[in-house]
PDB file of C-alpha atoms (C1' of nucleotides) in Angstrom:
ATOM      1  CA  UNK X   1       5.713   1.333  20.555  1.00 37.00           C
ATOM      2  CA  UNK X   2       4.662   0.413  16.620  1.00 41.00           C
ATOM      3  CA  UNK X   3       5.815  -3.117  16.541  1.00 44.00           C
ATOM      4  CA  UNK X   4       5.484  -5.426  13.792  1.00 46.00           C
ATOM      5  CA  UNK X   5       3.238  -7.625  15.531  1.00 58.00           C
ATOM      6  CA  UNK X   6       1.270  -9.717  12.848  1.00 62.00           C
ATOM      7  CA  UNK X   7      -1.663 -10.249  15.642  1.00 68.00           C
ATOM      8  CA  UNK X   8      -2.217  -6.454  16.031  1.00 77.00           C
ATOM      9  CA  UNK X   9      -5.832  -5.404  14.588  1.00 79.00           C
ATOM     10  CA  UNK X  10      -4.586  -1.691  14.118  1.00 79.00           C
ATOM     11  CA  UNK X  11      -1.561  -3.430  12.158  1.00 80.00           C
ATOM     12  CA  UNK X  12      -2.972  -6.018  10.059  1.00 82.00           C
ATOM     13  CA  UNK X  13      -5.819  -3.781   8.870  1.00 87.00           C
ATOM     14  CA  UNK X  14      -3.440  -1.194   7.516  1.00 87.00           C
ATOM     15  CA  UNK X  15      -1.016  -3.475   6.176  1.00 84.00           C
ATOM     16  CA  UNK X  16      -4.048  -4.920   3.719  1.00 84.00           C
ATOM     17  CA  UNK X  17      -5.393  -1.996   2.787  1.00 89.00           C
ATOM     18  CA  UNK X  18      -2.223  -0.364   1.692  1.00 90.00           C
ATOM     19  CA  UNK X  19      -2.450  -3.793  -1.664  1.00 93.00           C
ATOM     20  CA  UNK X  20      -2.073  -1.886  -3.935  1.00 93.00           C
ATOM     21  CA  UNK X  21      -5.772  -2.003  -6.341  1.00 94.00           C
ATOM     22  CA  UNK X  22      -7.453  -2.585  -3.245  1.00 95.00           C
ATOM     23  CA  UNK X  23      -9.171   0.548  -2.453  1.00 95.00           C
ATOM     24  CA  UNK X  24     -10.413   1.383  -6.085  1.00 93.00           C
ATOM     25  CA  UNK X  25     -12.123  -2.657  -6.209  1.00 95.00           C
ATOM     26  CA  UNK X  26     -14.312  -1.475  -3.146  1.00 95.00           C
ATOM     27  CA  UNK X  27     -14.877   1.858  -4.669  1.00 92.00           C
ATOM     28  CA  UNK X  28     -15.503  -0.062  -8.260  1.00 93.00           C
ATOM     29  CA  UNK X  29     -18.159  -2.347  -6.543  1.00 96.00           C
ATOM     30  CA  UNK X  30     -19.604   1.437  -4.556  1.00 94.00           C
ATOM     31  CA  UNK X  31     -20.442   2.349  -7.605  1.00 89.00           C
ATOM     32  CA  UNK X  32     -22.415   0.194  -9.276  1.00 87.00           C
ATOM     33  CA  UNK X  33     -26.305   0.879  -9.473  1.00 80.00           C
ATOM     34  CA  UNK X  34     -27.635  -2.041  -7.610  1.00 83.00           C
ATOM     35  CA  UNK X  35     -24.722  -2.711  -4.964  1.00 86.00           C
ATOM     36  CA  UNK X  36     -22.999  -5.363  -6.915  1.00 95.00           C
ATOM     37  CA  UNK X  37     -20.503  -6.066  -9.631  1.00 96.00           C
ATOM     38  CA  UNK X  38     -19.427  -8.492 -12.118  1.00 97.00           C
ATOM     39  CA  UNK X  39     -15.889  -9.579 -11.674  1.00 97.00           C
ATOM     40  CA  UNK X  40     -15.403  -8.854 -15.572  1.00 97.00           C
ATOM     41  CA  UNK X  41     -17.079  -5.280 -14.569  1.00 96.00           C
ATOM     42  CA  UNK X  42     -14.469  -4.399 -12.691  1.00 96.00           C
ATOM     43  CA  UNK X  43     -11.021  -5.535 -14.795  1.00 96.00           C
ATOM     44  CA  UNK X  44     -13.264  -3.138 -17.890  1.00 94.00           C
ATOM     45  CA  UNK X  45     -13.017  -0.681 -15.430  1.00 90.00           C
ATOM     46  CA  UNK X  46      -9.944  -1.027 -13.983  1.00 91.00           C
ATOM     47  CA  UNK X  47      -7.986  -0.791 -16.975  1.00 88.00           C
ATOM     48  CA  UNK X  48      -4.700  -2.045 -15.882  1.00 91.00           C
ATOM     49  CA  UNK X  49      -5.939  -3.766 -13.636  1.00 95.00           C
ATOM     50  CA  UNK X  50      -4.906  -8.130 -13.972  1.00 97.00           C
ATOM     51  CA  UNK X  51      -6.632 -10.995 -13.442  1.00 98.00           C
ATOM     52  CA  UNK X  52      -3.978 -12.558 -11.512  1.00 97.00           C
ATOM     53  CA  UNK X  53      -4.080  -9.343  -9.008  1.00 98.00           C
ATOM     54  CA  UNK X  54      -7.856  -8.877  -9.009  1.00 98.00           C
ATOM     55  CA  UNK X  55      -8.481 -12.350  -7.704  1.00 98.00           C
ATOM     56  CA  UNK X  56      -6.213 -12.183  -5.172  1.00 97.00           C
ATOM     57  CA  UNK X  57      -7.774  -8.556  -4.337  1.00 97.00           C
ATOM     58  CA  UNK X  58     -11.437  -9.896  -4.138  1.00 98.00           C
ATOM     59  CA  UNK X  59     -10.811 -13.134  -2.211  1.00 97.00           C
ATOM     60  CA  UNK X  60      -8.382 -10.607   0.101  1.00 96.00           C
ATOM     61  CA  UNK X  61     -11.091  -8.678   0.306  1.00 96.00           C
ATOM     62  CA  UNK X  62     -13.874 -11.531   0.742  1.00 96.00           C
ATOM     63  CA  UNK X  63     -12.055 -13.074   3.441  1.00 93.00           C
ATOM     64  CA  UNK X  64     -11.909  -9.807   5.550  1.00 92.00           C
ATOM     65  CA  UNK X  65     -15.115  -9.570   5.344  1.00 94.00           C
ATOM     66  CA  UNK X  66     -15.956  -6.276   3.423  1.00 96.00           C
ATOM     67  CA  UNK X  67     -17.173  -8.112   0.133  1.00 97.00           C
ATOM     68  CA  UNK X  68     -20.007 -11.712  -0.684  1.00 98.00           C
ATOM     69  CA  UNK X  69     -19.491 -13.187  -3.386  1.00 98.00           C
ATOM     70  CA  UNK X  70     -23.102 -14.710  -5.038  1.00 97.00           C
ATOM     71  CA  UNK X  71     -22.133 -17.427  -8.529  1.00 95.00           C
ATOM     72  CA  UNK X  72     -24.938 -17.632 -10.530  1.00 91.00           C
ATOM     73  CA  UNK X  73     -24.813 -20.636 -11.667  1.00 85.00           C
ATOM     74  CA  UNK X  74     -28.019 -21.057 -13.601  1.00 84.00           C
ATOM     75  CA  UNK X  75     -27.149 -19.441 -16.647  1.00 81.00           C
ATOM     76  CA  UNK X  76     -24.016 -19.935 -18.650  1.00 82.00           C
ATOM     77  CA  UNK X  77     -21.414 -18.862 -18.474  1.00 88.00           C
ATOM     78  CA  UNK X  78     -21.728 -19.238 -15.185  1.00 91.00           C
ATOM     79  CA  UNK X  79     -21.871 -15.682 -13.853  1.00 94.00           C
ATOM     80  CA  UNK X  80     -19.572 -13.733 -10.227  1.00 97.00           C
ATOM     81  CA  UNK X  81     -21.107 -11.181  -8.476  1.00 97.00           C
ATOM     82  CA  UNK X  82     -19.590  -9.081  -5.523  1.00 98.00           C
ATOM     83  CA  UNK X  83     -20.853  -6.805  -3.135  1.00 98.00           C
ATOM     84  CA  UNK X  84     -20.204  -4.469  -0.125  1.00 97.00           C
ATOM     85  CA  UNK X  85     -21.258  -6.042   2.931  1.00 96.00           C
ATOM     86  CA  UNK X  86     -22.103  -3.492   5.589  1.00 95.00           C
ATOM     87  CA  UNK X  87     -18.607  -3.919   7.234  1.00 95.00           C
ATOM     88  CA  UNK X  88     -17.419  -2.641   2.949  1.00 96.00           C
ATOM     89  CA  UNK X  89     -20.293   0.172   3.086  1.00 96.00           C
ATOM     90  CA  UNK X  90     -18.937   1.248   5.991  1.00 96.00           C
ATOM     91  CA  UNK X  91     -15.144   1.833   4.385  1.00 96.00           C
ATOM     92  CA  UNK X  92     -16.659   3.713   1.951  1.00 95.00           C
ATOM     93  CA  UNK X  93     -16.654   6.771   4.063  1.00 95.00           C
ATOM     94  CA  UNK X  94     -12.978   6.452   4.744  1.00 95.00           C
ATOM     95  CA  UNK X  95     -12.007   6.362   0.731  1.00 93.00           C
ATOM     96  CA  UNK X  96     -14.460   9.381   0.353  1.00 91.00           C
ATOM     97  CA  UNK X  97     -12.404  11.154   3.244  1.00 93.00           C
ATOM     98  CA  UNK X  98      -8.874  10.592   1.766  1.00 92.00           C
ATOM     99  CA  UNK X  99     -10.646  12.097  -1.558  1.00 86.00           C
ATOM    100  CA  UNK X 100     -11.627  15.448  -0.196  1.00 89.00           C
ATOM    101  CA  UNK X 101      -8.378  15.692   1.153  1.00 92.00           C
ATOM    102  CA  UNK X 102      -6.735  15.199  -2.192  1.00 88.00           C
ATOM    103  CA  UNK X 103      -8.477  18.284  -3.095  1.00 84.00           C
ATOM    104  CA  UNK X 104      -8.437  19.803   0.096  1.00 88.00           C
ATOM    105  CA  UNK X 105      -4.798  19.942  -0.332  1.00 86.00           C
ATOM    106  CA  UNK X 106      -3.254  19.036  -3.725  1.00 72.00           C
ATOM    107  CA  UNK X 107      -2.060  21.581  -6.642  1.00 61.00           C
ATOM    108  CA  UNK X 108      -3.098  21.774  -9.774  1.00 55.00           C
ATOM    109  CA  UNK X 109      -5.818  19.442  -8.541  1.00 57.00           C
ATOM    110  CA  UNK X 110      -7.989  16.964 -11.538  1.00 57.00           C
ATOM    111  CA  UNK X 111     -10.175  14.116 -11.986  1.00 56.00           C
ATOM    112  CA  UNK X 112     -10.194  11.651 -14.542  1.00 53.00           C
ATOM    113  CA  UNK X 113     -12.829  13.753 -17.291  1.00 48.00           C
ATOM    114  CA  UNK X 114     -12.854  10.497 -18.477  1.00 40.00           C
ATOM    115  CA  UNK X 115     -14.292   8.563 -15.528  1.00 41.00           C
ATOM    116  CA  UNK X 116     -16.912   9.377 -13.080  1.00 44.00           C
ATOM    117  CA  UNK X 117     -14.117  10.296 -10.433  1.00 50.00           C
ATOM    118  CA  UNK X 118     -15.784  13.889 -10.871  1.00 47.00           C
ATOM    119  CA  UNK X 119     -19.365  12.424 -10.896  1.00 44.00           C
ATOM    120  CA  UNK X 120     -19.772   9.485  -8.945  1.00 50.00           C
ATOM    121  CA  UNK X 121     -20.726  10.590  -5.404  1.00 48.00           C
ATOM    122  CA  UNK X 122     -17.858   9.926  -3.107  1.00 51.00           C
TER     123      UNK X 122
ATOM    124  CA  UNK G   1     -14.669   4.090 -15.491  1.00 37.00           C
ATOM    125  CA  UNK G   2     -11.212   4.243 -13.286  1.00 42.00           C
ATOM    126  CA  UNK G   3      -8.982   4.634 -15.456  1.00 44.00           C
ATOM    127  CA  UNK G   4      -5.313   4.673 -14.622  1.00 47.00           C
ATOM    128  CA  UNK G   5      -4.926   8.269 -15.803  1.00 58.00           C
ATOM    129  CA  UNK G   6      -2.126   9.617 -13.924  1.00 61.00           C
ATOM    130  CA  UNK G   7      -3.146  13.068 -13.748  1.00 66.00           C
ATOM    131  CA  UNK G   8      -5.889  12.541 -11.109  1.00 76.00           C
ATOM    132  CA  UNK G   9      -5.105  14.021  -8.067  1.00 78.00           C
ATOM    133  CA  UNK G  10      -7.950  11.047  -6.538  1.00 78.00           C
ATOM    134  CA  UNK G  11      -5.785   8.405  -8.125  1.00 80.00           C
ATOM    135  CA  UNK G  12      -2.528   8.991  -7.376  1.00 81.00           C
ATOM    136  CA  UNK G  13      -3.159   9.800  -4.162  1.00 86.00           C
ATOM    137  CA  UNK G  14      -5.293   6.263  -3.519  1.00 87.00           C
ATOM    138  CA  UNK G  15      -1.398   4.903  -5.125  1.00 83.00           C
ATOM    139  CA  UNK G  16       0.904   6.869  -2.514  1.00 83.00           C
ATOM    140  CA  UNK G  17      -0.945   6.460   0.228  1.00 88.00           C
ATOM    141  CA  UNK G  18      -1.406   2.993  -0.618  1.00 90.00           C
ATOM    142  CA  UNK G  19       2.548   2.455  -0.180  1.00 92.00           C
ATOM    143  CA  UNK G  20       3.672  -0.442   2.418  1.00 92.00           C
ATOM    144  CA  UNK G  21       4.476   2.013   4.963  1.00 93.00           C
ATOM    145  CA  UNK G  22       3.584   5.364   4.728  1.00 95.00           C
ATOM    146  CA  UNK G  23       0.786   6.101   7.065  1.00 95.00           C
ATOM    147  CA  UNK G  24       3.238   4.244  10.164  1.00 92.00           C
ATOM    148  CA  UNK G  25       5.788   6.446   9.393  1.00 94.00           C
ATOM    149  CA  UNK G  26       2.949   9.238   9.865  1.00 95.00           C
ATOM    150  CA  UNK G  27       1.627   8.157  12.756  1.00 91.00           C
ATOM    151  CA  UNK G  28       5.199   7.595  14.329  1.00 92.00           C
ATOM    152  CA  UNK G  29       6.113  10.987  13.239  1.00 95.00           C
ATOM    153  CA  UNK G  30       1.793  12.125  15.031  1.00 93.00           C
ATOM    154  CA  UNK G  31       3.397  10.379  18.233  1.00 88.00           C
ATOM    155  CA  UNK G  32       5.979  11.904  18.805  1.00 85.00           C
ATOM    156  CA  UNK G  33       5.290  14.714  22.095  1.00 78.00           C
ATOM    157  CA  UNK G  34       6.962  17.762  20.004  1.00 81.00           C
ATOM    158  CA  UNK G  35       5.222  16.721  17.170  1.00 84.00           C
ATOM    159  CA  UNK G  36       9.016  16.323  15.708  1.00 93.00           C
ATOM    160  CA  UNK G  37      11.042  12.716  15.306  1.00 95.00           C
ATOM    161  CA  UNK G  38      13.839  11.521  13.945  1.00 96.00           C
ATOM    162  CA  UNK G  39      15.434   9.213  11.530  1.00 96.00           C
ATOM    163  CA  UNK G  40      16.491   6.617  13.819  1.00 95.00           C
ATOM    164  CA  UNK G  41      13.650   6.940  16.107  1.00 95.00           C
ATOM    165  CA  UNK G  42      11.521   6.095  13.213  1.00 95.00           C
ATOM    166  CA  UNK G  43      13.357   3.650  12.590  1.00 94.00           C
ATOM    167  CA  UNK G  44      13.643   1.850  15.717  1.00 92.00           C
ATOM    168  CA  UNK G  45      10.052   1.994  16.247  1.00 89.00           C
ATOM    169  CA  UNK G  46       8.983   0.938  13.264  1.00 89.00           C
ATOM    170  CA  UNK G  47      11.474  -2.544  13.634  1.00 85.00           C
ATOM    171  CA  UNK G  48      11.155  -3.856  11.058  1.00 88.00           C
ATOM    172  CA  UNK G  49      11.498  -1.564   8.486  1.00 93.00           C
ATOM    173  CA  UNK G  50      14.581  -1.126   6.418  1.00 95.00           C
ATOM    174  CA  UNK G  51      16.073   2.065   5.525  1.00 95.00           C
ATOM    175  CA  UNK G  52      16.043   2.506   2.458  1.00 96.00           C
ATOM    176  CA  UNK G  53      12.791   2.252   2.365  1.00 96.00           C
ATOM    177  CA  UNK G  54      12.197   4.726   5.694  1.00 97.00           C
ATOM    178  CA  UNK G  55      14.812   7.180   3.378  1.00 97.00           C
ATOM    179  CA  UNK G  56      12.265   6.738   0.221  1.00 96.00           C
ATOM    180  CA  UNK G  57       9.177   6.557   1.623  1.00 96.00           C
ATOM    181  CA  UNK G  58      10.027  10.118   3.711  1.00 97.00           C
ATOM    182  CA  UNK G  59      11.223  11.766   0.862  1.00 96.00           C
ATOM    183  CA  UNK G  60       7.994  10.570  -0.717  1.00 94.00           C
ATOM    184  CA  UNK G  61       5.622  12.357   1.853  1.00 95.00           C
ATOM    185  CA  UNK G  62       8.489  15.958   2.059  1.00 95.00           C
ATOM    186  CA  UNK G  63       7.507  15.943  -1.206  1.00 91.00           C
ATOM    187  CA  UNK G  64       3.937  15.019  -1.177  1.00 91.00           C
ATOM    188  CA  UNK G  65       3.842  17.914   1.340  1.00 93.00           C
ATOM    189  CA  UNK G  66       2.673  15.368   4.927  1.00 95.00           C
ATOM    190  CA  UNK G  67       5.955  16.265   6.432  1.00 96.00           C
ATOM    191  CA  UNK G  68       8.737  18.754   6.103  1.00 97.00           C
ATOM    192  CA  UNK G  69      12.458  17.485   6.954  1.00 97.00           C
ATOM    193  CA  UNK G  70      14.788  19.824   8.919  1.00 96.00           C
ATOM    194  CA  UNK G  71      18.176  19.022   9.852  1.00 94.00           C
ATOM    195  CA  UNK G  72      20.048  20.160  13.446  1.00 89.00           C
ATOM    196  CA  UNK G  73      23.572  20.838  12.050  1.00 84.00           C
ATOM    197  CA  UNK G  74      24.798  22.980  15.344  1.00 81.00           C
ATOM    198  CA  UNK G  75      25.671  19.634  17.117  1.00 80.00           C
ATOM    199  CA  UNK G  76      27.286  16.624  16.557  1.00 82.00           C
ATOM    200  CA  UNK G  77      26.787  14.063  15.083  1.00 89.00           C
ATOM    201  CA  UNK G  78      24.250  16.414  12.567  1.00 90.00           C
ATOM    202  CA  UNK G  79      20.820  14.971  13.067  1.00 93.00           C
ATOM    203  CA  UNK G  80      17.327  15.236  10.861  1.00 96.00           C
ATOM    204  CA  UNK G  81      14.366  15.475  12.163  1.00 96.00           C
ATOM    205  CA  UNK G  82      10.742  14.500  10.299  1.00 97.00           C
ATOM    206  CA  UNK G  83       7.907  17.019  11.111  1.00 97.00           C
ATOM    207  CA  UNK G  84       3.969  17.033  10.426  1.00 97.00           C
ATOM    208  CA  UNK G  85       3.406  20.175   8.032  1.00 95.00           C
ATOM    209  CA  UNK G  86      -0.442  21.105   8.316  1.00 95.00           C
ATOM    210  CA  UNK G  87      -1.652  18.710   5.635  1.00 95.00           C
ATOM    211  CA  UNK G  88      -0.266  15.697   7.306  1.00 95.00           C
ATOM    212  CA  UNK G  89      -1.703  16.705  10.295  1.00 95.00           C
ATOM    213  CA  UNK G  90      -5.045  16.731   8.204  1.00 96.00           C
ATOM    214  CA  UNK G  91      -4.235  13.271   7.100  1.00 96.00           C
ATOM    215  CA  UNK G  92      -3.956  11.860  10.433  1.00 95.00           C
ATOM    216  CA  UNK G  93      -7.752  11.772  11.350  1.00 95.00           C
ATOM    217  CA  UNK G  94      -7.816   9.844   8.096  1.00 95.00           C
ATOM    218  CA  UNK G  95      -5.588   7.460   9.952  1.00 92.00           C
ATOM    219  CA  UNK G  96      -8.035   7.448  12.825  1.00 91.00           C
ATOM    220  CA  UNK G  97     -10.966   6.498  11.271  1.00 93.00           C
ATOM    221  CA  UNK G  98      -9.075   2.900   9.316  1.00 92.00           C
ATOM    222  CA  UNK G  99      -8.092   2.460  13.394  1.00 87.00           C
ATOM    223  CA  UNK G 100     -11.594   2.797  14.693  1.00 90.00           C
ATOM    224  CA  UNK G 101     -13.127   1.049  11.825  1.00 93.00           C
ATOM    225  CA  UNK G 102     -10.877  -1.906  12.287  1.00 89.00           C
ATOM    226  CA  UNK G 103     -12.036  -2.005  16.158  1.00 85.00           C
ATOM    227  CA  UNK G 104     -15.575  -1.057  14.704  1.00 89.00           C
ATOM    228  CA  UNK G 105     -15.704  -4.412  13.017  1.00 87.00           C
ATOM    229  CA  UNK G 106     -12.706  -6.867  13.330  1.00 73.00           C
ATOM    230  CA  UNK G 107     -13.417 -10.024  14.973  1.00 62.00           C
ATOM    231  CA  UNK G 108     -10.432 -11.101  17.901  1.00 56.00           C
ATOM    232  CA  UNK G 109      -9.808  -7.106  18.192  1.00 58.00           C
ATOM    233  CA  UNK G 110      -5.905  -7.167  19.699  1.00 59.00           C
ATOM    234  CA  UNK G 111      -3.949  -4.392  19.529  1.00 57.00           C
ATOM    235  CA  UNK G 112      -0.111  -4.868  20.972  1.00 54.00           C
ATOM    236  CA  UNK G 113       0.464  -4.915  24.170  1.00 49.00           C
ATOM    237  CA  UNK G 114       3.705  -3.605  24.307  1.00 40.00           C
ATOM    238  CA  UNK G 115       3.075  -0.651  22.089  1.00 42.00           C
ATOM    239  CA  UNK G 116       1.274   2.369  22.486  1.00 44.00           C
ATOM    240  CA  UNK G 117      -1.059   1.430  19.729  1.00 51.00           C
ATOM    241  CA  UNK G 118      -3.212   0.776  22.745  1.00 47.00           C
ATOM    242  CA  UNK G 119      -2.782   4.074  24.841  1.00 44.00           C
ATOM    243  CA  UNK G 120      -2.333   6.175  22.014  1.00 50.00           C
ATOM    244  CA  UNK G 121      -5.010   8.920  21.432  1.00 48.00           C
ATOM    245  CA  UNK G 122      -6.011   7.872  18.453  1.00 51.00           C
TER     246      UNK G 122
ATOM    247  C1'  DC R   1      28.050   7.186  16.803  1.00 84.13           C
ATOM    248  C1'  DC R   2      23.997   9.285  12.881  1.00 84.13           C
ATOM    249  C1'  DG R   3      21.467   9.289   8.525  1.00 84.13           C
ATOM    250  C1'  DG R   4      21.207   7.236   5.149  1.00 84.13           C
ATOM    251  C1'  DA R   5      23.378   4.417   0.362  1.00 84.13           C
ATOM    252  C1'  DT R   6      24.871   0.028  -1.552  1.00 84.13           C
ATOM    253  C1'  DC R   7      24.487  -4.882  -2.599  1.00 84.13           C
ATOM    254  C1'  DC R   8      22.406  -9.232  -3.061  1.00 84.13           C
ATOM    255  C1'  DT R   9      18.514 -11.912  -2.508  1.00 84.13           C
ATOM    256  C1'  DC R  10      13.426 -11.890  -2.656  1.00 84.13           C
ATOM    257  C1'  DT R  11       8.361 -11.896  -2.897  1.00 84.13           C
ATOM    258  C1'  DG R  12       4.887  -9.250  -5.457  1.00 84.13           C
ATOM    259  C1'  DC R  13       3.303  -7.592  -9.115  1.00 84.13           C
ATOM    260  C1'  DG R  14       2.948  -6.891 -14.450  1.00 84.13           C
ATOM    261  C1'  DA R  15       1.487  -9.485 -19.322  1.00 84.13           C
ATOM    262  C1'  DT R  16       0.304 -13.199 -22.346  1.00 84.13           C
ATOM    263  C1'  DA R  17      -1.659 -17.300 -22.664  1.00 84.13           C
ATOM    264  C1'  DC R  18      -4.487 -20.525 -21.852  1.00 84.13           C
ATOM    265  C1'  DT R  19      -9.367 -23.874 -19.437  1.00 84.13           C
ATOM    266  C1'  DG R  20     -13.185 -25.574 -17.141  1.00 84.13           C
TER     267       DG R  20
ATOM    268  C1'  DC T   1     -17.050 -15.691 -18.390  1.00 84.13           C
ATOM    269  C1'  DA T   2     -14.534 -16.165 -14.739  1.00 84.13           C
ATOM    270  C1'  DG T   3     -10.634 -16.892 -13.615  1.00 84.13           C
ATOM    271  C1'  DT T   4      -5.484 -20.003 -13.538  1.00 84.13           C
ATOM    272  C1'  DA T   5      -0.447 -20.504 -15.110  1.00 84.13           C
ATOM    273  C1'  DT T   6       3.583 -19.380 -16.688  1.00 84.13           C
ATOM    274  C1'  DC T   7       7.407 -16.153 -17.091  1.00 84.13           C
ATOM    275  C1'  DG T   8       9.466 -11.505 -16.590  1.00 84.13           C
ATOM    276  C1'  DC T   9      11.000  -7.452 -13.884  1.00 84.13           C
ATOM    277  C1'  DA T  10      10.492  -3.799 -10.216  1.00 84.13           C
ATOM    278  C1'  DG T  11      10.114  -3.286  -5.215  1.00 84.13           C
ATOM    279  C1'  DA T  12      10.980  -4.560  -0.539  1.00 84.13           C
ATOM    280  C1'  DG T  13      13.242  -6.902   2.783  1.00 84.13           C
ATOM    281  C1'  DG T  14      18.051  -8.584   4.846  1.00 84.13           C
ATOM    282  C1'  DA T  15      23.069  -7.211   6.010  1.00 84.13           C
ATOM    283  C1'  DT T  16      26.778  -4.616   5.678  1.00 84.13           C
ATOM    284  C1'  DC T  17      29.588  -0.402   4.608  1.00 84.13           C
ATOM    285  C1'  DC T  18      30.416   4.751   4.414  1.00 84.13           C
ATOM    286  C1'  DG T  19      30.667  10.000   5.244  1.00 84.13           C
ATOM    287  C1'  DG T  20      30.618  13.182   8.392  1.00 84.13           C
TER     288       DG T  20
END
DNA sequence: CCGGATCCTCTGCGATACTG
DNA sequence: CAGTATCGCAGAGGATCCGG
């Protein structure tokens, strides 16, 4: 029986990846060439995300160990960079599987023309 | 760029599987021995789910083609049974991967003792 | 009894404005 | 640039009710 035992790793994992925007944020960071992405880059690419939600998700993903945050305070303005950890990189294959499942079964499949959805190596 | 183009299959898929309870409901149906599960069985096993949300998720999953609904009107009271489709069964492997990812990386791993979380073949 | 629907409350997300 | 602060609303939670 699946109770809501909050100490259950599997349940907690399903719960946090089910939060809106979490998976798309991971994808955004993954798709950067250097493996890093700035706050504003993520925000500009996920055009409908609000700054509050983005901040919250980045903190959750950092806490869960999927990303790390690096602050470059050498120049001004200060820049924040987010990077996938080994754990986060390992999770990308799951997102790839979700994409492949969708393209395998869904009718009238379509990937966004103006995204790199089609061209990215997922 | 990942915009919120609503016609994008991948985006739509990520969006609907990110809804709360969707994955756990699929698991519940999968873990039944005959591959079918009644409304009340799902509700009793996912002890914190409310009937409203369960109804809504079952309709969404049916609409998305992952489950089918069968009404057994031969006996009384009438019973509803939900069953995974081929598409739904194919999705279970993704949930398995999520579980394995969690158990591979998370610290202080723990599966709920009083669930079949530990014993199920995921 | 079973499978929901209904009503109300409350958390989480969205939109906009603003600051160090 | 990288976030907070504030407000409003839709969707999730909780309890109860109802038709077959």
